[in-house]
CSV table of C-alpha atoms in Angstrom, one decimal:
chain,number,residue,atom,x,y,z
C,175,UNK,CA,-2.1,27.5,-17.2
C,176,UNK,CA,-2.4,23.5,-17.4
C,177,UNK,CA,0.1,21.5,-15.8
C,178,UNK,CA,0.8,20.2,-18.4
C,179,UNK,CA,1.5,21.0,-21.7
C,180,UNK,CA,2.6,19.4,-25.1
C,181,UNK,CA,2.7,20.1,-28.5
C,182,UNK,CA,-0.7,18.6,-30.2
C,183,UNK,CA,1.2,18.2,-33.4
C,184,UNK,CA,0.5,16.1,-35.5
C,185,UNK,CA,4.0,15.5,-35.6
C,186,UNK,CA,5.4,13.5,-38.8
C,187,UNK,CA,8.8,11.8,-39.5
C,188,UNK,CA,9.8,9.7,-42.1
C,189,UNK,CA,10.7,6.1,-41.3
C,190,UNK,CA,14.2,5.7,-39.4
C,191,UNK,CA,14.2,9.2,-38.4
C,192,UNK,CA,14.7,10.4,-35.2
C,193,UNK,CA,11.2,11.9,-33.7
C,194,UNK,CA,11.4,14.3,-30.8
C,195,UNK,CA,8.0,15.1,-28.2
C,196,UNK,CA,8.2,17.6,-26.0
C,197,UNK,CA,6.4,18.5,-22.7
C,198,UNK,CA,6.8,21.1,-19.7
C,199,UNK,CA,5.4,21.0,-16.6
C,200,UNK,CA,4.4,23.7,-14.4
C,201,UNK,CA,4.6,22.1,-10.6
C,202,UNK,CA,8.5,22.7,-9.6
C,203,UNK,CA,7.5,19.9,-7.1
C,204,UNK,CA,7.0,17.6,-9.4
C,205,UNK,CA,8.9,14.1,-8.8
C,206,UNK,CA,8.3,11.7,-11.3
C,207,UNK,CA,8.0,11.6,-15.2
C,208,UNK,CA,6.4,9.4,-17.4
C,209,UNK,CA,6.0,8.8,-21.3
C,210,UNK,CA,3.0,6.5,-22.3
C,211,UNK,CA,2.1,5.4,-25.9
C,212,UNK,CA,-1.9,5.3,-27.0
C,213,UNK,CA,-2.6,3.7,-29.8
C,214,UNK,CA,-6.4,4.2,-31.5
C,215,UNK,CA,-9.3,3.2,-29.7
C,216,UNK,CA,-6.8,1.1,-27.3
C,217,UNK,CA,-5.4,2.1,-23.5
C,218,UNK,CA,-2.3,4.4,-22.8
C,219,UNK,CA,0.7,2.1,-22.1
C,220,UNK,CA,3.9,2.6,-20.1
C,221,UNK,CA,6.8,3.3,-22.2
C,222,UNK,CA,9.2,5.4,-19.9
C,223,UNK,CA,10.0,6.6,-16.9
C,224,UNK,CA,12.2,9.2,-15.6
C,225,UNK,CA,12.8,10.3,-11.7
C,226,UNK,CA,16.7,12.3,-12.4
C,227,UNK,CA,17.8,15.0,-14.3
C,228,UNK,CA,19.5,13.8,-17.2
C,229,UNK,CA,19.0,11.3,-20.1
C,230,UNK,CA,17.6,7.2,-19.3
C,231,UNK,CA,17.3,5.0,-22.7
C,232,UNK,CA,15.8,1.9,-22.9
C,233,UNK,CA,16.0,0.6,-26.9
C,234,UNK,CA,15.4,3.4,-29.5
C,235,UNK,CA,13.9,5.2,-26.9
C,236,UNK,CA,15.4,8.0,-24.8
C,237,UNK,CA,13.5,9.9,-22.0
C,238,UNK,CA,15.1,13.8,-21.0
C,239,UNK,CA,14.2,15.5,-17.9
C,240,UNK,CA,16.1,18.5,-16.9
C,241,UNK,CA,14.2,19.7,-13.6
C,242,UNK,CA,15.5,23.4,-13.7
C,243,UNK,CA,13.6,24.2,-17.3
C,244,UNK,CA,10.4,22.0,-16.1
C,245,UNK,CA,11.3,20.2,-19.8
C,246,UNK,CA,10.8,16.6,-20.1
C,247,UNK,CA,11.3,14.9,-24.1
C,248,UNK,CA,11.4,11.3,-25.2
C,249,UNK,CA,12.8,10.7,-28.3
C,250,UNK,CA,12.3,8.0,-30.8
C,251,UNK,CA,15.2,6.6,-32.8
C,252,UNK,CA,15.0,5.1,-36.2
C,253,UNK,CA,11.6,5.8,-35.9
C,254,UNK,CA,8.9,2.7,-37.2
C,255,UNK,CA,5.1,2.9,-38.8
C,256,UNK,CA,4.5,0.9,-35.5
C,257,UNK,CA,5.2,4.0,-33.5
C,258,UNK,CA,2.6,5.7,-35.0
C,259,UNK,CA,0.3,6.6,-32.1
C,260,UNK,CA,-0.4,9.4,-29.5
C,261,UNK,CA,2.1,9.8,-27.1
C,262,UNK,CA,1.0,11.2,-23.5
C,263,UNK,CA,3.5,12.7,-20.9
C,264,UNK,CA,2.5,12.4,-17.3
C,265,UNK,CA,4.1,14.3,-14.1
C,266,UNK,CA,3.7,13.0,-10.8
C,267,UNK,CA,4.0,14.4,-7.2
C,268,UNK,CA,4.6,11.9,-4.4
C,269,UNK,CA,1.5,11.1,-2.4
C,270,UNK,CA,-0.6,12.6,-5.4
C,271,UNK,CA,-2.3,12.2,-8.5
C,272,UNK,CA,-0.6,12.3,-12.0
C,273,UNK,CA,-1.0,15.3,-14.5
C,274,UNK,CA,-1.4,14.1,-18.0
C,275,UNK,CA,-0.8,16.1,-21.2
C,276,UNK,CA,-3.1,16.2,-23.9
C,277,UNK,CA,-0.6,14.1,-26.0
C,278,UNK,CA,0.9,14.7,-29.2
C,279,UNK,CA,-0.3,13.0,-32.3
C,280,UNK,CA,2.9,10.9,-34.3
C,281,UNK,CA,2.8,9.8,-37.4
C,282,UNK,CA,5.6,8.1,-39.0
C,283,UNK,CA,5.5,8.1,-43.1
C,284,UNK,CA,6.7,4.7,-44.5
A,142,UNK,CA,-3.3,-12.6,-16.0
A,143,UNK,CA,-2.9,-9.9,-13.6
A,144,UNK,CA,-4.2,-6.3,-14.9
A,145,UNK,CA,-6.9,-4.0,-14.8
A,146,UNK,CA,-10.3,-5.3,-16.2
A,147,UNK,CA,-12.8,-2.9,-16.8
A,148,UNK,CA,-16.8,-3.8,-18.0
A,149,UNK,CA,-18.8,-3.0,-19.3
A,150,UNK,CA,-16.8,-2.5,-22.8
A,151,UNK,CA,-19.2,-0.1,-23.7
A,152,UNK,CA,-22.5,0.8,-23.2
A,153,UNK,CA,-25.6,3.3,-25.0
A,154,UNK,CA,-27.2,4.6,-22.0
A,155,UNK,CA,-30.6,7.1,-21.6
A,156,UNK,CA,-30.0,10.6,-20.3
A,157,UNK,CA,-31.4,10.4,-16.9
A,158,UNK,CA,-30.6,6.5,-16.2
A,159,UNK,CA,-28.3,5.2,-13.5
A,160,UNK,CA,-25.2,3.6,-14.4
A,161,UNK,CA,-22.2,2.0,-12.6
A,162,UNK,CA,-18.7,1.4,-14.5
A,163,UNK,CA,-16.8,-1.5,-12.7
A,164,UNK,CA,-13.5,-1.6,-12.1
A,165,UNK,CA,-11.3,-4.3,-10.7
A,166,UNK,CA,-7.5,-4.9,-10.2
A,167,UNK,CA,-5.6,-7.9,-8.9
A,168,UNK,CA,-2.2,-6.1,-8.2
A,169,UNK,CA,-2.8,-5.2,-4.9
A,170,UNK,CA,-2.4,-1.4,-5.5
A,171,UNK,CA,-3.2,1.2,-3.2
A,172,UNK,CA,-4.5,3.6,-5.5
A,173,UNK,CA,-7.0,3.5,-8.2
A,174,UNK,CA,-7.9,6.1,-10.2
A,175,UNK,CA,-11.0,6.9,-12.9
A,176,UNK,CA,-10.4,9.0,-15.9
A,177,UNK,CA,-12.6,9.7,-18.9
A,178,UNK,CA,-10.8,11.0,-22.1
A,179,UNK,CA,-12.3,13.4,-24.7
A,180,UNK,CA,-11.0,14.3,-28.0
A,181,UNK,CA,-8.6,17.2,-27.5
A,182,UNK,CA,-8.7,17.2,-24.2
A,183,UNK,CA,-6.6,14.2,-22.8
A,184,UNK,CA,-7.0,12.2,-20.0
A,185,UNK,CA,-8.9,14.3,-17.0
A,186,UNK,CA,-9.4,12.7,-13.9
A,187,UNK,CA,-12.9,12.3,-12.2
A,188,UNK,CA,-12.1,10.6,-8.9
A,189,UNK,CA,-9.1,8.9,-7.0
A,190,UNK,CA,-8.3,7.1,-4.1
A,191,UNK,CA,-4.8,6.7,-2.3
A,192,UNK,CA,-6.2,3.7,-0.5
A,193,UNK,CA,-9.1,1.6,0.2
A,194,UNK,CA,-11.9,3.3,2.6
A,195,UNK,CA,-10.6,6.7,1.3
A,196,UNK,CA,-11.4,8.7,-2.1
A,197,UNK,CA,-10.4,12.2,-3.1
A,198,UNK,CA,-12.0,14.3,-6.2
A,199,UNK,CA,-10.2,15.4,-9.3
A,200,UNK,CA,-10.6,17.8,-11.8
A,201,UNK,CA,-14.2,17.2,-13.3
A,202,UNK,CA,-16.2,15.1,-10.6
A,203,UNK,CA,-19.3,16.5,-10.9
A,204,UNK,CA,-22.0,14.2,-11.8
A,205,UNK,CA,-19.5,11.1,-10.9
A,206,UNK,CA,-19.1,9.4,-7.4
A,207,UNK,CA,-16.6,6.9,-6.5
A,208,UNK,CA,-16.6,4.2,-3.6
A,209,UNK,CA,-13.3,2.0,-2.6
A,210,UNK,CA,-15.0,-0.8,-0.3
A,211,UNK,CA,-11.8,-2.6,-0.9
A,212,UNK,CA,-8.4,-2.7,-2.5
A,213,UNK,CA,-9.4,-4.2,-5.8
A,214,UNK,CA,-12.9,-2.7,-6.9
A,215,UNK,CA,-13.4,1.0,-7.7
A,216,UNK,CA,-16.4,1.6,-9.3
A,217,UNK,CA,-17.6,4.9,-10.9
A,218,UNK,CA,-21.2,5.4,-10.5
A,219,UNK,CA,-23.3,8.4,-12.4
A,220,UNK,CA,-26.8,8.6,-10.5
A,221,UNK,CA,-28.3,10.6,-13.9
A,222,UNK,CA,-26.6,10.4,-16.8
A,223,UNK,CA,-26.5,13.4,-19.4
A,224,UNK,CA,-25.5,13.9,-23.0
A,225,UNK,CA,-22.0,15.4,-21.6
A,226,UNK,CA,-21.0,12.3,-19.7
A,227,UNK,CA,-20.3,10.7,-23.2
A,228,UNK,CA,-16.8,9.6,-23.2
A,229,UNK,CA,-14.1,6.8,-22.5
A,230,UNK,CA,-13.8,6.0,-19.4
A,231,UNK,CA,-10.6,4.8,-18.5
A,232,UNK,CA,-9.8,2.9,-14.5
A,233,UNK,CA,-6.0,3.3,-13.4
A,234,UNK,CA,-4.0,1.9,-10.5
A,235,UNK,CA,-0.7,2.6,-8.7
A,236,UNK,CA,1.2,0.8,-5.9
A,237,UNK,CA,2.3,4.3,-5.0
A,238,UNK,CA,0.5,7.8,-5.9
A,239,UNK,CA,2.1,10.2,-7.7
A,240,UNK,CA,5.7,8.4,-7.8
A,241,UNK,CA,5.2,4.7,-9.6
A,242,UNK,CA,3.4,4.0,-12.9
A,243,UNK,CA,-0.3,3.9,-12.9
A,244,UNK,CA,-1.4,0.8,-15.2
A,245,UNK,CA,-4.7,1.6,-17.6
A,246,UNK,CA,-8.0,-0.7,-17.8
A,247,UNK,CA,-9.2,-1.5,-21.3
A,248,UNK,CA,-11.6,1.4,-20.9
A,249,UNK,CA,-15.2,1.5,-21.1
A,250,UNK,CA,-16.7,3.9,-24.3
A,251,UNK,CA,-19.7,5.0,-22.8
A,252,UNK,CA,-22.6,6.9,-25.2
A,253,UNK,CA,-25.5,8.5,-23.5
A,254,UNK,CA,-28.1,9.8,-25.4
């Protein structure tokens, strides 16, 4: 079982929709949760972060972590062509390395 | 501009030639990492270190060594390259392993033939 896992997709919403990426995690130590954007041919890129239980929102975009399900989301409101990309969730344990997923392909239709 | 740079930007390499991937970052992290990402497969990490003088092995390292002289330069080195090295190579850093954001080179799309 991988560490981490996500939902390849592709996923496709329509412009100003709400997209929704998933990810679970299989390391119940795991501390810290991130949610990085790669764009095509370019480097992954920070978008969120997450360390509590709960929701954390920063613009149209709202990172989920609830610890007890090993379930971490981001979602994407009013969704734009510009967030078409590959988005990659990473899990972290202190004094250790990060555990990417294999990302999950968005595509948002104008 | 502080970051990650990364050279070369990519390279055609022989099977069986030495090569070195540079990495250098002027944020004063501890850690530095090296990834290479395949299609399908994600990002997969190749070797780490938590902080200069000391490196660890990840999941594929085999065929990859790593040295960390100092705090800014990790460089990736394979001693023989083969067909299955092909990839993007991508250097990381992180003021603190495992807990803050690791910040991404430009990558280095290396084809070995």
């Amino acid at each position: 079982q991988k560490e981490v896992e996500q939902n390849s997709g592709p996923l496709s919403v329509p412009e100003g929709a709400i997209a929704s990426l998933n990810c679970t995690y299989s390391d119940r130590g795991s501390q810290s949760f991130f949610w990085y954007r790669q764009y095509s041919g370019k480097s992954p890129e920070l978008i969120m972060f997450i360390y509590s239980n709960g929701d954390k929102e920063d613009g149209r975009f709202t990172a989920q972590l609830n610890k007890a399900s090993q379930y971490v989301s981001l979602l994407i409101r009013d969704s734009q062509p510009s967030d078409s990309a590959t988005y990659l969730c990473a899990v972290g344990v202190a004094g250790n390395q990060f555990y990417f997923g294999t990302g999950t392909s968005l595509t948002v239709i104008p | 501009i502080a970051g990650i740079t990364q050279a070369p930007t990519s390279q055609i390499l022989a099977a069986g030639r030495r090569m070195t991937l540079r990495c250098t970052q002027d944020m004063r992290h501890n850690a530095m990492y090296w990834y290479r990402q395949d299609l399908g497969l994600g990002l997969r990490l190749i070797h780490y270190s938590n902080t200069a003088g000391t490196t660890g092995k990840g999941e594929v390292p085999d065929g990859y060594s790593v040295s960390r002289a100092n705090t800014d330069d990790f460089p990736l080195t394979l001693a023989s390259a083969v067909p299955s090295q092909t990839s993007v190579y991508f250097c990381a850093s992180s003021d603190s392993p495992g807990v803050a954001e690791q910040f991404f080179g430009p990558g280095t799309r290396l084809t070995v033939l």
